[in-house]
Coordinates of C-alpha atoms and ligand atoms in Angstrom, one line a residue:
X20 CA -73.3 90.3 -43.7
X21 CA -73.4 86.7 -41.8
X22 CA -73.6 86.4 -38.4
X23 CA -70.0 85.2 -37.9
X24 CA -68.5 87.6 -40.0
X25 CA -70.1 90.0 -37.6
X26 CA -69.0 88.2 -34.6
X27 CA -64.8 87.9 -36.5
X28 CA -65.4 91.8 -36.7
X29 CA -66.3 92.4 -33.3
X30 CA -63.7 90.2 -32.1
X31 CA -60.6 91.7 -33.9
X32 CA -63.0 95.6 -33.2
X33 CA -61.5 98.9 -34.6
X34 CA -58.2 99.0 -33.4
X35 CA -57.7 95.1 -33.4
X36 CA -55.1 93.2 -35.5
X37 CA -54.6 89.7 -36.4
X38 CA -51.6 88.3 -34.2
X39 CA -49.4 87.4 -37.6
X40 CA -48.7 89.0 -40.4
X41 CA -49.0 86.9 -43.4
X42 CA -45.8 86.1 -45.9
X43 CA -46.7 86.6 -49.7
X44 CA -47.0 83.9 -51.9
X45 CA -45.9 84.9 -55.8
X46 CA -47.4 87.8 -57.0
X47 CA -49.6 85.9 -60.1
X48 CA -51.3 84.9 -56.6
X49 CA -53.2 88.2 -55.8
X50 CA -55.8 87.2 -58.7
X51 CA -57.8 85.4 -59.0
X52 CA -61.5 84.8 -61.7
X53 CA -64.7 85.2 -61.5
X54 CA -66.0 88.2 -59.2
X55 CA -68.0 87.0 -55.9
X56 CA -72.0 87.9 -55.2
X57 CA -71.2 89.9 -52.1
X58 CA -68.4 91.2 -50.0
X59 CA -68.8 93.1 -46.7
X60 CA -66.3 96.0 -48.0
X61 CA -65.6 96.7 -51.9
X62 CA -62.1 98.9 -52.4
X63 CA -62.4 100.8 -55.9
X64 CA -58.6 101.2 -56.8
X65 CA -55.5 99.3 -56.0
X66 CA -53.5 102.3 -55.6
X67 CA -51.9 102.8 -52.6
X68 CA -54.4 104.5 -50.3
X69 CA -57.0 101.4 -52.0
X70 CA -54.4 99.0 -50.4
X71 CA -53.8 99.7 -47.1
X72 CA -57.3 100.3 -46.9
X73 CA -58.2 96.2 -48.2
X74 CA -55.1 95.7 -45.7
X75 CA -56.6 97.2 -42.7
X76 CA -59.8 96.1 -43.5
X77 CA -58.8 92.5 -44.3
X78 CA -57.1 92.6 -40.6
X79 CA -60.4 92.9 -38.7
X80 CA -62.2 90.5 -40.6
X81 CA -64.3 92.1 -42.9
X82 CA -64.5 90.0 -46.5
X83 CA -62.6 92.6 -48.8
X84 CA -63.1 92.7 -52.6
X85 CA -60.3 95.2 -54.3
X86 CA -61.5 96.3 -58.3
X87 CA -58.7 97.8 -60.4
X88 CA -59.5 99.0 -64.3
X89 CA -55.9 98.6 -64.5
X90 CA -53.3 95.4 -65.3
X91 CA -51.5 95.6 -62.1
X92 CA -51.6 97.5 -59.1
X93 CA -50.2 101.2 -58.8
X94 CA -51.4 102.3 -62.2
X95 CA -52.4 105.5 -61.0
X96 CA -50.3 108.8 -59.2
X97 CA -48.9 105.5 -56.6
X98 CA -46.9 103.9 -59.8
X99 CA -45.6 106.9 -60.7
X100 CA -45.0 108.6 -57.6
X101 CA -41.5 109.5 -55.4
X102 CA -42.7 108.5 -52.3
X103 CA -41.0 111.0 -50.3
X104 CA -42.2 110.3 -46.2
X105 CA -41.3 112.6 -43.5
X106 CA -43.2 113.1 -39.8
X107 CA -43.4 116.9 -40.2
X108 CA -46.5 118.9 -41.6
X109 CA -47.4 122.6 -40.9
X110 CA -51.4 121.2 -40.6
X111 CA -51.4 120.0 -37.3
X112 CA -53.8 116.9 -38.5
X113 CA -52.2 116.0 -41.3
X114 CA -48.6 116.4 -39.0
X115 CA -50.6 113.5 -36.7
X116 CA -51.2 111.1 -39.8
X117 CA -47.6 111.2 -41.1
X118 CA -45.9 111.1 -37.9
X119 CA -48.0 107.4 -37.2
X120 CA -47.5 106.7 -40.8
X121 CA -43.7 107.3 -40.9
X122 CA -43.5 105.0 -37.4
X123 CA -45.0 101.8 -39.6
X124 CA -43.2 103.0 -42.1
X125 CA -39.8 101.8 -39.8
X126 CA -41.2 99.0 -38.3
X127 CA -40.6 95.5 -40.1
X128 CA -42.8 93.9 -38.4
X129 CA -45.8 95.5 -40.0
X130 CA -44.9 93.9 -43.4
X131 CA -45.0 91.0 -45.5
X132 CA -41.7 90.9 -46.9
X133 CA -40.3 91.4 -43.2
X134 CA -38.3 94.1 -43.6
X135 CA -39.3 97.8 -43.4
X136 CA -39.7 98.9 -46.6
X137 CA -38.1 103.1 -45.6
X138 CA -35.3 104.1 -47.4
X139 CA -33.4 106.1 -44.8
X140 CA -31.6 109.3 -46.1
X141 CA -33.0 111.5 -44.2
X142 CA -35.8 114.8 -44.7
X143 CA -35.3 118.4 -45.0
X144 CA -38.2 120.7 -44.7
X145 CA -37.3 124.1 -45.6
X146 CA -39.4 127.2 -44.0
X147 CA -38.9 131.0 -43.8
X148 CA -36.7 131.7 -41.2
X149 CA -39.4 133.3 -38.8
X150 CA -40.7 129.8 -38.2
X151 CA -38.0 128.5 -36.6
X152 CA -39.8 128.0 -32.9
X153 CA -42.4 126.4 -35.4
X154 CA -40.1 123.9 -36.6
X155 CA -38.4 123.3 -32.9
X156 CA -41.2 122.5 -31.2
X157 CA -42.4 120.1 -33.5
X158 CA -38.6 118.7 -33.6
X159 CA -39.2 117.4 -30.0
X160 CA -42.9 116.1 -30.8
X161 CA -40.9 114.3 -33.5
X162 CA -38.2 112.8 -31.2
X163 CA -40.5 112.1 -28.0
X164 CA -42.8 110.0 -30.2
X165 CA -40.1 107.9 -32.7
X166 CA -37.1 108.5 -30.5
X167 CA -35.9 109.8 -33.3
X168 CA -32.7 113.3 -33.6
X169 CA -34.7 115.7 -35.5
X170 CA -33.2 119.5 -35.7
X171 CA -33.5 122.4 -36.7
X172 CA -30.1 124.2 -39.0
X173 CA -30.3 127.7 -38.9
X174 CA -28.2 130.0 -40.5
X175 CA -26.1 127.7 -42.6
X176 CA -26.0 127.2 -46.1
X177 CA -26.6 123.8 -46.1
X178 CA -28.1 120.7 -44.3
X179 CA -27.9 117.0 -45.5
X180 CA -26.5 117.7 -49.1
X181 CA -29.9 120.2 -49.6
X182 CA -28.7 124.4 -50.3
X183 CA -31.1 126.2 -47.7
X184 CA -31.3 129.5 -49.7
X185 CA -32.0 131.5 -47.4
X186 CA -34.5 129.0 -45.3
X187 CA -34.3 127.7 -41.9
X188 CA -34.3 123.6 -41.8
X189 CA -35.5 121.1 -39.8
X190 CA -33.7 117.9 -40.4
X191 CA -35.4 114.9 -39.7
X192 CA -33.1 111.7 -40.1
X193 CA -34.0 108.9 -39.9
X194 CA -37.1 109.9 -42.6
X195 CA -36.5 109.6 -46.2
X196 CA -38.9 107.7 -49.1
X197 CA -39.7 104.1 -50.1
X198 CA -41.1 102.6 -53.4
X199 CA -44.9 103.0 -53.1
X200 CA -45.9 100.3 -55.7
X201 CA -43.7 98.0 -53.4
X202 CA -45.9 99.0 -50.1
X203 CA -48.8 98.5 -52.4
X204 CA -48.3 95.3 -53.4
X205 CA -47.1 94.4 -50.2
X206 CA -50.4 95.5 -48.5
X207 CA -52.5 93.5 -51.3
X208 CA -50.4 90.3 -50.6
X209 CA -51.7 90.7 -47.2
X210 CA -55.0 91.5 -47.5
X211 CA -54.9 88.3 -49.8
X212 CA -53.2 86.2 -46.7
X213 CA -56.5 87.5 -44.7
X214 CA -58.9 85.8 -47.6
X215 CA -59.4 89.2 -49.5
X216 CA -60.2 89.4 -53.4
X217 CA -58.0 91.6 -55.8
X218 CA -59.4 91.5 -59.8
X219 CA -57.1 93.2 -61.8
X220 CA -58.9 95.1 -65.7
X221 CA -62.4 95.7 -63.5
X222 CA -64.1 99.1 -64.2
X223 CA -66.6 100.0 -61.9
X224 CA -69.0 101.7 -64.1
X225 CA -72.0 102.5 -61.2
X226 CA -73.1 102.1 -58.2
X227 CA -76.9 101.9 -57.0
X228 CA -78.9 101.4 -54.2
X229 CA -80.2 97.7 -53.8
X230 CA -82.2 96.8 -50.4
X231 CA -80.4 99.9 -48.5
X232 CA -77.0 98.4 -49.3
X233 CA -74.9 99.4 -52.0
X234 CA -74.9 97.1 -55.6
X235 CA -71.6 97.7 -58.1
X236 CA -72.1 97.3 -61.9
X237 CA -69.0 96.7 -62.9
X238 CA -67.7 95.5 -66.4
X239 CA -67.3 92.0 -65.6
X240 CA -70.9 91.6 -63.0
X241 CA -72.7 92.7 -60.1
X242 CA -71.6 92.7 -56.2
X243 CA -73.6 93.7 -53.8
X244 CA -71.2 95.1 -50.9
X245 CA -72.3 96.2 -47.4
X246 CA -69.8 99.0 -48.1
X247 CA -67.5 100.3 -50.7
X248 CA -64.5 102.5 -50.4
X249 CA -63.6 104.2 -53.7
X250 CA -59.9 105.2 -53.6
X251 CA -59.7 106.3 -56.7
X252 CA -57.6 109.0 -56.4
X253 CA -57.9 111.4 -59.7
X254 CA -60.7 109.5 -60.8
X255 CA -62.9 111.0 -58.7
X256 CA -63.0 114.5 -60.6
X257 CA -65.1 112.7 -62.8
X258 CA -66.8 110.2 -60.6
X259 CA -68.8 107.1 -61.6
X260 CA -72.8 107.6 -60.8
X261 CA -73.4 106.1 -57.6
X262 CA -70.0 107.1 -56.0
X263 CA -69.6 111.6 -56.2
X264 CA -67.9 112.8 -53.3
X265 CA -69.7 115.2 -51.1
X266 CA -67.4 117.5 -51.9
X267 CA -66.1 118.8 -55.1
X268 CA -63.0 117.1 -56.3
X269 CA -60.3 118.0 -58.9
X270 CA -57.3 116.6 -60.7
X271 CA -54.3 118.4 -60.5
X272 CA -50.9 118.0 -62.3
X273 CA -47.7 116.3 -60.8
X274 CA -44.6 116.2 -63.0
X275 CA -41.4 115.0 -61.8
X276 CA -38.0 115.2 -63.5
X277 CA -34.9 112.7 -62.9
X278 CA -31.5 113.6 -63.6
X279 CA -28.2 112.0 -63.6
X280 CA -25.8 113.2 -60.6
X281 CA -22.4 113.5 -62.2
X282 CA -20.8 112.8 -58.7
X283 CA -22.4 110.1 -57.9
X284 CA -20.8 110.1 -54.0
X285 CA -22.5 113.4 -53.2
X286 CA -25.4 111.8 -50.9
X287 CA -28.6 114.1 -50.3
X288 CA -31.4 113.7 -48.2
X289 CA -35.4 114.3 -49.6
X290 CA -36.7 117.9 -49.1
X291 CA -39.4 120.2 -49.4
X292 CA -38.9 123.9 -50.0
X293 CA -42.6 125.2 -48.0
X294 CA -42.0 128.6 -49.3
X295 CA -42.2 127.7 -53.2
X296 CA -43.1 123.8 -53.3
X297 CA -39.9 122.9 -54.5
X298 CA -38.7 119.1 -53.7
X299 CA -36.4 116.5 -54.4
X300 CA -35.2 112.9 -53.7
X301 CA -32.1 111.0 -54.1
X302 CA -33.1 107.7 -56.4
X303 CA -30.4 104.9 -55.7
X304 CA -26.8 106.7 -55.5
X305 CA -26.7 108.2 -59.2
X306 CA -29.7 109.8 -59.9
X307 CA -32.5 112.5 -58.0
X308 CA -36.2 113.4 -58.5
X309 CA -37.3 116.9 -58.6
X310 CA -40.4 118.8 -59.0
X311 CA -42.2 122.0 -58.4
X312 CA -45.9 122.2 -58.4
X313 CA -47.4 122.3 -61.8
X314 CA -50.8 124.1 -61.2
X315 CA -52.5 122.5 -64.4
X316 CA -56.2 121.5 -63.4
X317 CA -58.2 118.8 -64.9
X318 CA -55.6 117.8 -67.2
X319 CA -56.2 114.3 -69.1
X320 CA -54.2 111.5 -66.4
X321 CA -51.6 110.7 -69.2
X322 CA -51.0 114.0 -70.7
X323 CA -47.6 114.1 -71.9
X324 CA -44.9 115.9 -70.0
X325 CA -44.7 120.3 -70.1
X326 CA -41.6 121.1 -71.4
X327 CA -41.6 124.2 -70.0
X328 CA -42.1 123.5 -66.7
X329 CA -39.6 120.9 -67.4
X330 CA -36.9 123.8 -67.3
X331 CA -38.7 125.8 -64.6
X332 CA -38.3 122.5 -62.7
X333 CA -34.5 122.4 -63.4
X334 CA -34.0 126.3 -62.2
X335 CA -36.1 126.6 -59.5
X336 CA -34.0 123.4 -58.1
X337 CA -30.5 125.4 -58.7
X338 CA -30.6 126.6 -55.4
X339 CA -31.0 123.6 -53.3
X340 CA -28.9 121.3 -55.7
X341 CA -26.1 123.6 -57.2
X342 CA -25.0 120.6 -58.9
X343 CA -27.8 120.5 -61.4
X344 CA -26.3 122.9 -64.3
X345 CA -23.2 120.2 -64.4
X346 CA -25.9 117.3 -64.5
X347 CA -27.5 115.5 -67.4
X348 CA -31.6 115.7 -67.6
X349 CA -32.7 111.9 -67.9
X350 CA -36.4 112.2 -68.4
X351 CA -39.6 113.5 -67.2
X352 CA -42.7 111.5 -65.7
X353 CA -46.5 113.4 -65.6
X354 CA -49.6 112.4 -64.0
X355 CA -52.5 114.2 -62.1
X356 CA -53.6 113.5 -58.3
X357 CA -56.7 114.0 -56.4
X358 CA -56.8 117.7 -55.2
X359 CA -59.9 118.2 -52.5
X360 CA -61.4 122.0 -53.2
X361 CA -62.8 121.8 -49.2
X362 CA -60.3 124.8 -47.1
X363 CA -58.5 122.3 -44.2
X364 CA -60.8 124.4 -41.9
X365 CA -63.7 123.6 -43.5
X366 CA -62.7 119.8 -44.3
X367 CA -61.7 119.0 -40.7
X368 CA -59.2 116.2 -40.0
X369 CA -62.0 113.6 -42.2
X370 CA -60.3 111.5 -44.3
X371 CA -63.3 109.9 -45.8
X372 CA -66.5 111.9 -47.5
X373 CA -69.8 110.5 -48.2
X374 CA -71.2 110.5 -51.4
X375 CA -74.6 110.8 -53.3
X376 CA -74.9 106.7 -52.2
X377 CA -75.4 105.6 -49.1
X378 CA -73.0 103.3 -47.6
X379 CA -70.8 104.4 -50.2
X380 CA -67.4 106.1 -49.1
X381 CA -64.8 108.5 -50.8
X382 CA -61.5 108.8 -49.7
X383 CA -60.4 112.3 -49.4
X384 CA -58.3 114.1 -52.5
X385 CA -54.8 114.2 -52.4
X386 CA -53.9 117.6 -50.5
X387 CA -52.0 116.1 -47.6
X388 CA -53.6 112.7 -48.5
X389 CA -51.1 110.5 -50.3
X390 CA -48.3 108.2 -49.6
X391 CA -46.9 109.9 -46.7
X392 CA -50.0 109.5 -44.7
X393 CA -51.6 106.1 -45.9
X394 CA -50.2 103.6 -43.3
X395 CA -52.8 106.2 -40.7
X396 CA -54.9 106.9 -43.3
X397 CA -56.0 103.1 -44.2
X398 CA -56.6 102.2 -40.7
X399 CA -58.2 105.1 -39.8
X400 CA -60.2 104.3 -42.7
X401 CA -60.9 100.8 -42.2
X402 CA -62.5 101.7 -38.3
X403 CA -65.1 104.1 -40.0
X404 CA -66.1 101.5 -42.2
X405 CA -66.5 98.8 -39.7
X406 CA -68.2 101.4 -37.5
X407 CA -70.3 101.6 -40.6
X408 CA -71.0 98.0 -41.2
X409 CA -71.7 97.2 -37.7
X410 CA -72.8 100.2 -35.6
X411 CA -71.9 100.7 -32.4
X412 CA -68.8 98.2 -32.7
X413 CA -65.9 100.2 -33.7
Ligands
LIG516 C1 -45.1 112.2 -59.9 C2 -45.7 112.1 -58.5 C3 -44.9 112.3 -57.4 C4 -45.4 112.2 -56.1 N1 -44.6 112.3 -55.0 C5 -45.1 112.1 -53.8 C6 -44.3 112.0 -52.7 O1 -43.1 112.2 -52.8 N2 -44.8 111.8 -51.4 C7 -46.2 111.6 -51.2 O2 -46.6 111.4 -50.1 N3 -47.0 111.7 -52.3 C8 -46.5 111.9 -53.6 N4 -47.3 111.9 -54.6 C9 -48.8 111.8 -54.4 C10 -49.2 110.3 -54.1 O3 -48.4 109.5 -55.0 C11 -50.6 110.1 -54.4 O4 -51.4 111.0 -53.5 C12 -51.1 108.7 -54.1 O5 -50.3 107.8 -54.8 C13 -52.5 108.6 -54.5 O6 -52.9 107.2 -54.3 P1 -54.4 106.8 -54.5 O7 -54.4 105.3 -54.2 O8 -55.3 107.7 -53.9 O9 -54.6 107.0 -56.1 P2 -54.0 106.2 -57.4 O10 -52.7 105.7 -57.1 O11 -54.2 107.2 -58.5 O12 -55.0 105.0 -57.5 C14 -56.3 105.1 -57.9 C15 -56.7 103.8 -58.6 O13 -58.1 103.7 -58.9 C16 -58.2 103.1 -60.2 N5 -59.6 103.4 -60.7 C17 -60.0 104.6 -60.9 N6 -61.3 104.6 -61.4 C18 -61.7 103.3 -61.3 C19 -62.9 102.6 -61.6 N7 -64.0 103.2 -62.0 N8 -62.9 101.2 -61.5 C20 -61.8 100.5 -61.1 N9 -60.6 101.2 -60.8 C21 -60.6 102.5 -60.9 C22 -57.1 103.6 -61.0 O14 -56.8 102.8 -62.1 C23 -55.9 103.7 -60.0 O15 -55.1 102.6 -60.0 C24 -46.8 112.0 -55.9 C25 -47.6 111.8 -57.0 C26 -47.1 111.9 -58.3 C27 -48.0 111.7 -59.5

């Protein structure tokens, strides 16, 4: 790295941000030809944890390179995903990540298009009924650090459109979802404002060692990095040499059903069912995601959607949505995320692992990783990879 790319870094340091945020230009203008000889940082993946990372990254200074095999950005779980944010999680670190996450989440000043990109309509989290002081307590952590009314609804039937069954709630809301190829793009339009690089149908095929730094072979040339990130979510189950994770990785299968509400005035608010996984989101004012975990491992990324769970889907939702038998099924959507093998007690509150390269990072699978978390996630990010570009700085 040059000497006054150092000095930019230690200027901006770990936690430091450029005074403005930068106003995209037209899309067609995040690529660009011809890949550079060097960058301080390359990002594998423009998916959405790939692109607040650039973002972050970008915003200190470092020179940021972003590789995608795909066409456009979000071609992975982000393009496909619900995007469902709320500030409560039962792990403690993860709780941390998505309460900071949900704050930028709200704030407009944090993005290009100057406007915060949260659809608010509110988050149920659903828990057995014992967990109630659980779910209190972490109600007030919620509102002394957003300022927000989080609750908790016991012993009613129903909170924010959502059928408890049986559950106690805590309602957070002003939480709710937002359109994760949108906060993708908008990070990349950043990172771009801040001089970074984003080629679009680039496969990284390997990574070596070259003079103690790492070297990416990718299918259009070379670039030797100082660093590289690979966020490549599901494609890390069957990593490129050069970038394995330290710890074993697997895909695991998300499918997602929309339906059609027939009463389209019935509002609802997103929620997650702890007991059984079940969740849901409202899409616009006539139609709602749903899903249930789909435990298939290691399933191809495009395999086409289970019909069976398809209907398991639709039952197992009954309870929260009684509207759903009256409803029309409008299609189903399949693709596989990152799933980290590592117990949280044994993984820690880490969010990057090291792999067989040196210098070469891998952001954590998807268990408690994904769009809910990557605002925290990227920056956090982005300070262990300054640290490791310039020790001692960050
Ligand atoms: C249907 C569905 C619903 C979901 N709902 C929610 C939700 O409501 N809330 C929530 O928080 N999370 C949700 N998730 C999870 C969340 O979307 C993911 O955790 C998150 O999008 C993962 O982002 P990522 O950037 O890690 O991975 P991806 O978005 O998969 O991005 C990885 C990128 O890396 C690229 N890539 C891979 N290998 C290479 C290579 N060798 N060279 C170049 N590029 C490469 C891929 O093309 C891809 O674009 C959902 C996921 C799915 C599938």
């Amino acid at each position: 790295m040059c000497l006054a790319r150092a000095h930019a870094l230690r200027r901006t340091g770990s936690r430091g941000q450029r005074a403005t945020v930068s106003r995209p230009g037209p899309p067609s203008s995040l690529d660009d030809s011809g890949l550079p000889a060097r960058a301080d940082v390359v990002v594998v993946g423009a998916g959405i944890l790939g692109a607040a990372v650039a973002h972050y990254l970008a915003q200190r200074g470092a020179s940021v390179l972003v590789l995608e095999q795909g066409a456009q950005a979000g071609s992975g779980a982000t393009g496909r995903s619900g995007g469902m944010v709320r500030a409560y999680d039962p792990d403690p670190s993860v709780a941390d990540l998505a309460l900071r996450s949900l704050a930028t989440y709200r704030n407009p000043d944090e993005w290009a298009r100057g406007a915060a990109p949260l659809h608010v309509v509110g988050a149920v989290t659903i828990a057995d009924p014992g967990r109630d002081q659980e779910l209190e307590a972490a109600a007030g952590q919620i509102n002394s650090a957003l300022g927000t009314a989080a609750h908790v609804v016991v012993g009613s039937g129903e909170a924010a459109g959502i059928g408890l069954a049986g559950g106690v709630a805590l309602v957070e809301p002003d939480a709710g979802w937002v359109q994760p190829s949108q906060v993708t793009e908008d990070w990349l339009h950043q990172a771009v404002g801040n001089r970074a690089r984003v080629r679009y149908g680039v496969r990284v095929l390997a990574i070596e060692e070259h003079r103690a730094r790492p070297r990416v072979l990718t299918d259009a040339g070379t670039v030797v990095a100082g660093a590289v990130v690979a966020a490549v979510g599901a494609w890390a189950a069957h990593p490129v040499p050069g970038m394995r994770p330290g710890a074993a990785v697997r895909s695991r299968s998300i499918q997602v059903s929309i339906v059609d509400r027939l009463q389209p005035t019935q509002p609802h608010a997103t929620f997650v069912d702890l007991r059984n996984g079940t969740y849901a989101k409202p899409i616009g004012s006539e139609q709602t995601l749903i899903g249930l975990p789909h435990l298939v491992w290691d399933s191809p990324f495009d395999a086409p959607p289970d019909p069976v769970h398809e209907q398991h889907t639709l039952r197992a939702l009954a309870a929260h949505l009684p509207w759903l038998g009256s409803t029309v099924h409008h299609r189903t959507v399949r693709a596989s995320d990152a799933f980290d093998l590592q117990s949280a007690a044994d993984r820690g509150p880490e969010l990057l692992s090291e792999t067989d390269t040196r210098h070469v990072w891998s952001v954590r699978g998807g268990n408690g990783v994904g769009v809910r978390v990557a605002p925290e996630a990227g920056r956090r990010i982005a300070d262990v990879v300054v640290a490791d570009l310039l020790p001692g700085v960050a």
